[in-house]
Amino acid sequence: MKHRILLVDDEIDILEFVRYNLVREGYEVFTAENGAEALRLAAEHRPHLILLDRMMPVMDGAETCRAIRNDPQLKDSMVVFLSALGEEEQQLTGFGAGADDYLTKPIKMKLLVSRVRAILNRIEATPQPEAVPAAPAGITVDSARHTVVCDGREIVLPRKEFALLELLCASPGRLVTREEIYTEIWGSEVVVGDRTIDVHIRKLRQKIGEGRITTIKGVGYRFEA
């Protein structure tokens, strides 16, 4: 399968340089110079991966990422920020907008290509899960349709939040360690920050209720039946 990648950056030199190297690796690459153009191309081409800058005209990266995550047709697209804004707070904002990973500029091209390959290989290797008919506490998780119904209300979750909720709901009452979450949700080949899980848990609690996920400090999390 030839993976499709959408590059979004308002710096033309960076856009063309990254595009050239990814095309050499055999990927089908599309480019956009702002968030609005990115949304149009994403809807048209359904990319497997979107590499997204943070600072752009028309729509900034965070706004663009949120729009992507709210589009059911793009639920399977991975979104990775590639930005010069590398501070922890900026990265947390990116994850809060629904990003799957965050890379900082400048980055060596060999490393970027390696990270892209690892992310896309993980998509290809992920088995299609069977539907989970229901989870306790008024939450139904349908893995096949990628839908969640919470107390009779359907909610939309980004890919990582959905996978995290699915993992926790699979064994209600069981402690799921942070290491297990990293391995199952992000995989050993993708490096994420220490606060990444915390951000995703916080976003989940905002959507399904504060009392349904218990934190075991320094160890992991438990879904409460």
Backbone as numpy.savetxt, mean C-alpha at the origin, in Angstrom:
# Nx Ny Nz CAx CAy CAz Cx Cy Cz
4.17 -12.57 -17.32 3.32 -11.38 -17.32 4.21 -10.13 -17.32
3.90 -9.20 -18.21 4.64 -7.95 -18.28 3.99 -6.94 -17.36
4.67 -6.58 -16.29 4.10 -5.67 -15.31 4.04 -4.24 -15.84
2.98 -3.55 -15.47 2.79 -2.16 -15.86 3.12 -1.26 -14.68
3.92 -0.22 -14.93 4.34 0.72 -13.90 3.98 2.13 -14.35
3.40 2.89 -13.43 3.11 4.30 -13.68 4.06 5.14 -12.84
4.86 5.99 -13.50 5.76 6.92 -12.81 5.12 8.29 -12.79
5.13 8.91 -11.61 4.51 10.23 -11.47 5.51 11.17 -10.80
5.96 12.17 -11.54 6.95 13.13 -11.02 6.93 14.36 -11.91
7.03 15.54 -11.31 7.01 16.76 -12.11 8.41 17.17 -12.60
9.43 16.41 -12.20 10.79 16.67 -12.69 11.04 15.76 -13.89
11.07 16.35 -15.08 11.14 15.58 -16.31 12.40 14.74 -16.39
13.54 15.28 -15.95 14.80 14.53 -16.03 14.72 13.24 -15.21
14.18 13.34 -13.99 14.04 12.16 -13.14 13.07 11.18 -13.78
11.97 11.70 -14.30 10.95 10.86 -14.91 11.53 10.04 -16.05
12.26 10.69 -16.93 12.80 9.99 -18.10 13.92 9.02 -17.71
14.74 9.41 -16.73 15.84 8.54 -16.31 15.31 7.25 -15.68
14.35 7.38 -14.79 13.77 6.20 -14.15 13.02 5.36 -15.18
12.28 6.02 -16.05 11.53 5.30 -17.09 12.49 4.48 -17.95
13.59 5.09 -18.40 14.56 4.41 -19.25 15.07 3.12 -18.59
15.42 3.22 -17.32 15.98 2.06 -16.62 14.95 0.97 -16.38
13.71 1.34 -16.10 12.68 0.33 -15.87 12.26 -0.34 -17.18
12.23 0.41 -18.27 11.93 -0.19 -19.58 13.02 -1.19 -19.94
14.26 -0.87 -19.62 15.38 -1.81 -19.87 15.18 -3.13 -19.12
14.51 -3.06 -17.97 14.27 -4.26 -17.19 13.07 -5.06 -17.71
12.40 -4.54 -18.73 11.30 -5.29 -19.34 9.92 -4.87 -18.89
9.81 -3.78 -18.13 8.50 -3.33 -17.66 7.85 -2.41 -18.68
6.53 -2.40 -18.68 5.77 -1.45 -19.48 5.55 -0.21 -18.61
6.06 0.92 -19.04 6.10 2.10 -18.18 5.32 3.26 -18.79
4.49 3.88 -17.97 3.75 5.09 -18.35 4.21 6.22 -17.41
4.12 7.44 -17.89 4.59 8.57 -17.08 3.54 9.67 -17.00
3.53 10.35 -15.86 2.65 11.50 -15.65 3.42 12.55 -14.88
3.08 13.82 -15.13 3.81 14.92 -14.50 3.04 15.58 -13.36
1.82 15.12 -13.10 1.06 15.64 -11.96 0.01 14.62 -11.55
-0.62 14.85 -10.40 -1.55 13.89 -9.85 -2.79 13.67 -10.70
-3.31 14.74 -11.28 -4.53 14.62 -12.09 -4.27 13.74 -13.32
-3.13 13.97 -13.96 -2.77 13.14 -15.12 -2.53 11.70 -14.69
-1.96 11.52 -13.51 -1.71 10.17 -12.99 -3.02 9.40 -12.80
-4.04 10.06 -12.26 -5.32 9.38 -12.06 -5.94 8.96 -13.38
-5.82 9.81 -14.39 -6.37 9.47 -15.70 -5.66 8.26 -16.30
-4.32 8.26 -16.23 -3.56 7.15 -16.79 -3.76 5.87 -15.98
-3.87 6.01 -14.66 -4.09 4.83 -13.82 -5.42 4.16 -14.15
-6.47 4.96 -14.36 -7.77 4.41 -14.72 -7.73 3.74 -16.08
-6.90 4.27 -16.97 -6.82 3.73 -18.33 -5.99 2.46 -18.40
-4.88 2.40 -17.66 -3.93 1.30 -17.82 -3.91 0.31 -16.66
-4.53 0.63 -15.54 -4.55 -0.26 -14.36 -3.15 -0.77 -14.02
-2.22 0.10 -13.66 -0.84 -0.34 -13.40 -0.75 -1.26 -12.19
0.23 -2.15 -12.23 0.50 -3.00 -11.08 1.18 -2.20 -9.96
1.99 -1.22 -10.37 2.75 -0.41 -9.40 2.71 1.05 -9.83
2.51 1.94 -8.87 2.55 3.37 -9.11 3.65 3.96 -8.23
4.68 4.53 -8.87 5.75 5.23 -8.16 5.40 6.71 -8.16
5.24 7.28 -6.99 4.57 8.57 -6.86 5.42 9.57 -6.07
5.64 10.73 -6.66 6.34 11.80 -5.96 5.39 12.47 -4.97
5.92 13.15 -3.96 5.08 13.84 -2.98 4.74 15.26 -3.40
5.75 16.01 -3.90 5.55 17.42 -4.21 5.31 17.59 -5.71
4.05 17.87 -6.09 3.68 18.01 -7.49 2.62 19.09 -7.65
2.53 19.68 -8.83 1.46 20.65 -9.08 0.13 19.95 -9.31
-0.94 20.73 -9.29 -2.32 20.29 -9.54 -2.84 19.45 -8.37
-2.26 18.27 -8.14 -2.57 17.43 -6.97 -1.26 16.92 -6.40
-1.05 17.11 -5.09 0.18 16.59 -4.52 0.09 15.07 -4.36
1.20 14.46 -3.96 1.27 13.00 -3.90 0.29 12.39 -2.93
0.16 12.98 -1.73 -0.74 12.41 -0.72 -2.19 12.45 -1.21
-2.58 13.57 -1.81 -3.95 13.69 -2.34 -4.19 12.69 -3.46
-3.19 12.52 -4.31 -3.30 11.56 -5.41 -3.42 10.13 -4.88
-2.62 9.81 -3.87 -2.65 8.46 -3.28 -4.03 8.18 -2.68
-4.59 9.14 -1.97 -5.91 8.94 -1.38 -6.97 8.71 -2.46
-6.85 9.45 -3.57 -7.80 9.27 -4.67 -7.67 7.88 -5.29
-6.44 7.39 -5.40 -6.21 6.05 -5.93 -6.85 5.01 -5.01
-6.65 5.18 -3.70 -7.17 4.21 -2.74 -8.71 4.24 -2.67
-9.32 5.33 -3.07 -10.78 5.41 -3.06 -11.40 4.91 -4.35
-10.58 4.49 -5.30 -11.07 3.98 -6.58 -11.04 2.44 -6.54
-12.20 1.79 -6.49 -12.23 0.32 -6.41 -11.51 -0.35 -7.57
-11.47 0.29 -8.73 -10.81 -0.29 -9.90 -9.30 -0.36 -9.73
-8.76 0.40 -8.78 -7.31 0.43 -8.57 -6.91 -0.23 -7.27
-7.80 -1.05 -6.71 -7.53 -1.64 -5.40 -6.33 -2.59 -5.42
-6.00 -3.14 -6.60 -4.87 -4.06 -6.68 -3.56 -3.37 -7.04
-3.59 -2.08 -7.29 -2.36 -1.35 -7.64 -1.56 -1.05 -6.37
-0.28 -1.35 -6.41 0.61 -0.99 -5.32 1.03 0.46 -5.51
1.06 1.22 -4.41 1.48 2.62 -4.47 2.72 2.79 -3.59
3.80 3.28 -4.19 5.05 3.50 -3.47 5.49 4.94 -3.70
5.68 5.68 -2.62 6.19 7.04 -2.75 7.69 7.01 -3.03
8.11 7.85 -3.97 9.52 8.07 -4.26 9.74 9.57 -4.15
10.26 10.00 -3.00 10.23 11.43 -2.69 11.49 11.88 -1.96
11.82 13.16 -2.15 12.92 13.75 -1.41 12.52 14.09 0.02
11.23 14.05 0.32 10.75 14.29 1.69 10.91 13.01 2.49
12.04 12.90 3.17 12.37 11.65 3.83 12.19 11.65 5.34
11.74 12.77 5.92 11.57 12.82 7.36 10.50 11.83 7.81
10.63 11.36 9.06 9.70 10.35 9.56 8.25 10.82 9.47
7.99 12.07 9.81 6.62 12.57 9.79 6.07 12.57 8.37
6.92 12.88 7.40 6.49 12.86 6.00 6.17 11.43 5.56
6.99 10.48 6.00 6.74 9.09 5.65 5.45 8.59 6.29
5.21 8.98 7.54 3.97 8.58 8.21 2.76 9.16 7.48
2.89 10.39 6.99 1.80 10.99 6.22 1.55 10.19 4.95
2.63 9.74 4.32 2.49 8.92 3.12 1.79 7.60 3.39
2.19 6.93 4.46 1.53 5.67 4.81 0.07 5.93 5.22
-0.15 7.06 5.89 -1.51 7.39 6.28 -2.42 7.63 5.08
-1.83 8.07 3.96 -2.61 8.29 2.73 -2.90 6.99 2.01
-2.26 5.88 2.45 -2.55 4.58 1.85 -1.41 3.96 1.08
-0.19 4.51 1.19 0.95 3.97 0.45 1.35 2.60 0.98
1.87 1.77 0.08 2.38 0.45 0.47 3.84 0.50 0.91
4.57 1.49 0.42 5.98 1.63 0.81 6.41 3.07 0.53
7.58 3.43 1.04 8.07 4.81 0.92 9.56 4.76 0.69
10.01 5.24 -0.48 11.42 5.31 -0.81 11.83 6.77 -0.88
13.06 7.06 -0.47 13.50 8.46 -0.44 14.56 8.71 -1.51
14.47 9.90 -2.12 15.49 10.36 -3.05 16.60 11.06 -2.27
17.84 11.04 -2.77 18.25 10.29 -3.97 18.39 8.81 -3.64
18.18 7.98 -4.66 18.31 6.54 -4.49 19.07 6.00 -5.69
20.00 5.10 -5.44 20.76 4.50 -6.53 19.82 3.68 -7.40
20.03 3.77 -8.72 19.10 3.13 -9.64 19.07 1.62 -9.47
20.21 1.01 -9.18 20.22 -0.43 -8.97 19.36 -0.82 -7.78
19.40 0.00 -6.72 18.58 -0.28 -5.54 17.11 -0.08 -5.86
16.78 0.97 -6.59 15.38 1.21 -6.96 14.84 0.06 -7.80
15.60 -0.37 -8.77 15.16 -1.48 -9.62 14.97 -2.74 -8.79
15.88 -2.96 -7.85 15.77 -4.13 -6.97 14.51 -4.07 -6.12
14.20 -2.90 -5.58 13.00 -2.76 -4.75 11.73 -2.94 -5.59
11.75 -2.37 -6.80 10.60 -2.54 -7.70 10.40 -4.02 -8.03
11.49 -4.71 -8.31 11.40 -6.14 -8.64 10.84 -6.94 -7.47
11.30 -6.62 -6.26 10.83 -7.34 -5.07 9.33 -7.12 -4.85
8.88 -5.89 -5.03 7.46 -5.57 -4.83 6.60 -6.30 -5.87
7.02 -6.24 -7.13 6.22 -6.86 -8.18 6.27 -8.39 -8.10
7.40 -8.94 -7.69 7.47 -10.39 -7.50 6.54 -10.85 -6.39
6.41 -10.01 -5.37 5.52 -10.35 -4.25 4.06 -10.35 -4.71
3.69 -9.41 -5.58 2.34 -9.41 -6.14 2.08 -10.70 -6.89
3.05 -11.10 -7.71 2.90 -12.29 -8.54 2.82 -13.55 -7.72
3.55 -13.56 -6.58 3.61 -14.77 -5.75 2.48 -14.87 -4.75
1.71 -13.80 -4.56 0.65 -13.82 -3.57 -0.50 -14.68 -4.04
-0.85 -15.77 -3.33 -1.98 -16.61 -3.75 -3.30 -15.90 -3.56
-4.27 -16.24 -4.37 -5.59 -15.69 -4.21 -6.28 -16.37 -3.03
-6.57 -15.65 -1.96 -7.14 -16.27 -0.76 -8.60 -16.64 -0.94
-9.03 -17.62 -0.17 -10.44 -17.97 -0.16 -11.20 -16.94 0.66
-12.47 -16.83 0.39 -13.30 -15.88 1.13 -13.41 -16.31 2.59
-13.27 -15.35 3.47 -13.53 -15.58 4.89 -14.97 -15.14 5.15
-15.88 -16.06 5.42 -17.29 -15.71 5.46 -17.63 -14.67 6.50
-17.06 -14.78 7.68 -17.39 -13.79 8.70 -16.37 -13.82 9.80
-16.17 -12.66 10.40 -15.33 -12.56 11.58 -16.20 -12.04 12.70
-15.81 -12.29 13.95 -16.65 -11.86 15.06 -16.70 -10.35 15.19
-17.46 -9.91 16.17 -17.59 -8.49 16.51 -18.20 -7.68 15.39
-19.09 -8.30 14.61 -19.83 -7.56 13.60 -19.04 -7.19 12.37
-17.96 -7.89 12.09 -17.14 -7.59 10.91 -17.12 -8.80 9.99
-17.40 -8.57 8.70 -17.33 -9.60 7.68 -16.24 -9.23 6.69
-15.30 -10.15 6.48 -14.19 -9.93 5.57 -14.32 -10.90 4.41
-14.49 -10.38 3.21 -14.60 -11.20 2.01 -13.32 -11.01 1.21
-12.42 -11.98 1.29 -11.12 -11.84 0.65 -11.22 -11.88 -0.87
-12.13 -12.69 -1.39 -12.25 -12.82 -2.84 -12.70 -11.52 -3.48
-13.62 -10.82 -2.82 -14.15 -9.56 -3.36 -13.44 -8.34 -2.80
-12.53 -8.55 -1.86 -11.78 -7.46 -1.22 -12.75 -6.44 -0.61
-13.71 -6.95 0.16 -14.68 -6.06 0.81 -14.73 -6.35 2.30
-15.10 -5.33 3.07 -15.27 -5.45 4.51 -16.59 -4.79 4.88
-17.40 -5.52 5.64 -18.64 -4.96 6.17 -18.50 -4.88 7.69
-18.62 -3.69 8.22 -18.47 -3.45 9.65 -19.78 -2.95 10.21
-20.40 -3.74 11.07 -21.68 -3.37 11.68 -22.72 -2.98 10.62
-22.76 -3.78 9.56 -23.74 -3.55 8.51 -23.37 -2.49 7.50
-22.18 -1.89 7.63 -21.76 -0.82 6.73 -20.50 -1.24 6.00
-20.54 -1.17 4.66 -19.36 -1.55 3.88 -18.34 -0.42 3.93
-17.09 -0.79 4.21 -16.02 0.20 4.26 -14.94 -0.18 3.24
-14.26 0.83 2.71 -13.20 0.63 1.73 -11.86 0.72 2.44
-11.02 -0.30 2.27 -9.70 -0.31 2.90 -8.62 -0.43 1.82
-7.51 0.31 1.98 -6.36 0.10 1.10 -5.83 -1.32 1.26
-5.01 -1.73 0.31 -4.52 -3.11 0.26 -3.89 -3.55 1.59
-2.99 -2.76 2.15 -2.28 -3.18 3.35 -3.20 -3.22 4.56
-4.07 -2.23 4.69 -5.01 -2.24 5.81 -5.94 -3.46 5.72
-6.39 -3.77 4.50 -7.24 -4.94 4.32 -6.50 -6.22 4.72
-5.27 -6.37 4.24 -4.49 -7.57 4.56 -4.24 -7.68 6.06
-3.98 -6.54 6.71 -3.74 -6.54 8.15 -4.99 -6.95 8.92
-6.13 -6.39 8.54 -7.39 -6.76 9.20 -7.70 -8.22 8.97
-7.48 -8.70 7.75 -7.75 -10.10 7.44 -6.89 -11.02 8.30
-5.62 -10.66 8.47 -4.71 -11.47 9.29 -5.17 -11.51 10.74
-5.53 -10.36 11.29 -5.96 -10.29 12.69 -7.28 -11.03 12.90
-8.21 -10.87 11.96 -9.53 -11.49 12.09 -9.48 -13.01 11.93
-8.44 -13.51 11.27 -8.36 -14.96 11.02 -8.25 -15.75 12.32
-7.70 -15.13 13.37 -7.53 -15.82 14.65 -7.91 -14.87 15.79
-9.21 -14.63 15.97 -9.63 -13.71 17.03 -9.17 -14.18 18.40
-8.67 -13.25 19.19 -8.19 -13.57 20.53 -6.74 -13.99 20.58
-6.14 -14.25 19.41 -4.74 -14.69 19.39 -3.82 -13.49 19.21
-2.71 -13.48 19.95 -1.72 -12.44 19.79 -0.97 -12.64 18.47
-1.00 -11.63 17.63 -0.24 -11.65 16.37 0.96 -10.73 16.55
2.15 -11.28 16.51 3.35 -10.49 16.80 3.66 -9.52 15.66
4.43 -8.50 15.99 4.85 -7.53 14.97 5.68 -8.21 13.89
6.52 -9.16 14.30 7.35 -9.88 13.33 6.49 -10.66 12.35
5.43 -11.29 12.87 4.53 -12.05 11.99 3.82 -11.12 11.02
3.41 -9.96 11.50 2.74 -8.99 10.64 3.68 -8.52 9.54
4.91 -8.16 9.90 5.88 -7.72 8.88 6.06 -8.79 7.80
6.21 -10.05 8.25 6.47 -11.13 7.31 5.27 -11.40 6.41
4.08 -11.45 7.01 2.88 -11.80 6.25 2.39 -10.67 5.35
2.52 -9.43 5.81 1.93 -8.30 5.08 2.94 -7.63 4.15
4.17 -7.44 4.62 5.16 -6.73 3.80 6.19 -7.65 3.18
6.44 -8.79 3.81 7.44 -9.70 3.27 8.85 -9.31 3.67
9.72 -10.28 3.68 11.08 -10.07 4.16 11.92 -9.22 3.21
11.52 -9.10 1.94 12.33 -8.38 0.98 12.03 -6.88 0.96
10.95 -6.47 1.59 10.56 -5.06 1.58 10.86 -4.47 2.95
11.68 -3.43 2.97 12.07 -2.78 4.23 11.09 -1.67 4.55
10.52 -1.74 5.74 9.59 -0.69 6.17 10.04 -0.15 7.52
9.58 1.05 7.84 9.97 1.69 9.09 9.29 1.08 10.30
9.85 1.37 11.48 9.32 0.81 12.72 7.90 1.28 13.01
7.54 2.48 12.52 6.21 3.01 12.82 5.14 2.59 11.82
5.53 1.85 10.79 4.59 1.53 9.71 3.38 0.78 10.23
3.59 -0.27 11.03 2.46 -1.04 11.55 1.58 -0.16 12.41
2.18 0.68 13.25 1.40 1.55 14.13 0.46 2.45 13.34
0.97 2.99 12.23 0.14 3.87 11.41 -1.04 3.11 10.84
-0.80 1.91 10.32 -1.88 1.12 9.72 -2.90 0.68 10.77
-2.44 0.33 11.96 -3.35 -0.04 13.04 -4.22 1.16 13.42
-3.60 2.34 13.50 -4.37 3.53 13.85 -5.45 3.82 12.82
-5.11 3.68 11.54 -6.09 3.92 10.49 -7.21 2.89 10.55
-6.87 1.64 10.84 -7.90 0.60 10.97 -8.85 0.91 12.12
-8.31 1.31 13.26 -9.15 1.63 14.42 -10.12 2.76 14.12
-9.67 3.72 13.33 -10.55 4.83 12.97 -11.75 4.34 12.16
-11.57 3.25 11.44 -12.62 2.77 10.53 -13.50 1.68 11.12
-12.94 0.85 12.03 -13.74 -0.27 12.55 -14.06 -0.11 14.04
-13.49 0.91 14.69 -13.75 1.11 16.11 -12.51 0.87 16.94
-12.33 1.68 17.96 -11.12 1.65 18.78 -10.97 0.36 19.58
-12.09 -0.23 20.01 -12.01 -1.34 20.96 -11.79 -2.70 20.36
-11.68 -2.80 19.04 -11.61 -4.12 18.41 -10.19 -4.65 18.24
-9.21 -3.80 18.33 -7.81 -4.25 18.23 -7.07 -3.80 19.47
-6.52 -4.77 20.20 -5.79 -4.49 21.43 -4.29 -4.51 21.16
-3.58 -3.52 21.69 -2.13 -3.47 21.55 -1.48 -4.17 22.73
-0.59 -5.10 22.43 0.28 -5.69 23.45 1.63 -5.01 23.27
1.92 -4.04 24.12 3.02 -3.11 23.90 4.34 -3.83 23.65
4.97 -3.47 22.54 6.26 -3.98 22.20 6.24 -5.40 21.63
5.05 -6.02 21.59 4.96 -7.41 21.13 4.12 -7.55 19.87
2.85 -7.04 19.93 1.99 -7.22 18.77 0.57 -6.75 19.06
-0.39 -7.38 18.36 -1.79 -6.95 18.43 -2.71 -8.16 18.49
-3.89 -7.92 19.03 -4.89 -8.99 19.15 -6.25 -8.45 18.74
-6.95 -9.21 17.88 -8.32 -8.85 17.52 -9.27 -9.42 18.57
-10.12 -8.56 19.12 -11.00 -8.98 20.21 -12.33 -9.49 19.68
-12.68 -10.70 20.05 -13.95 -11.28 19.65 -15.08 -10.61 20.43
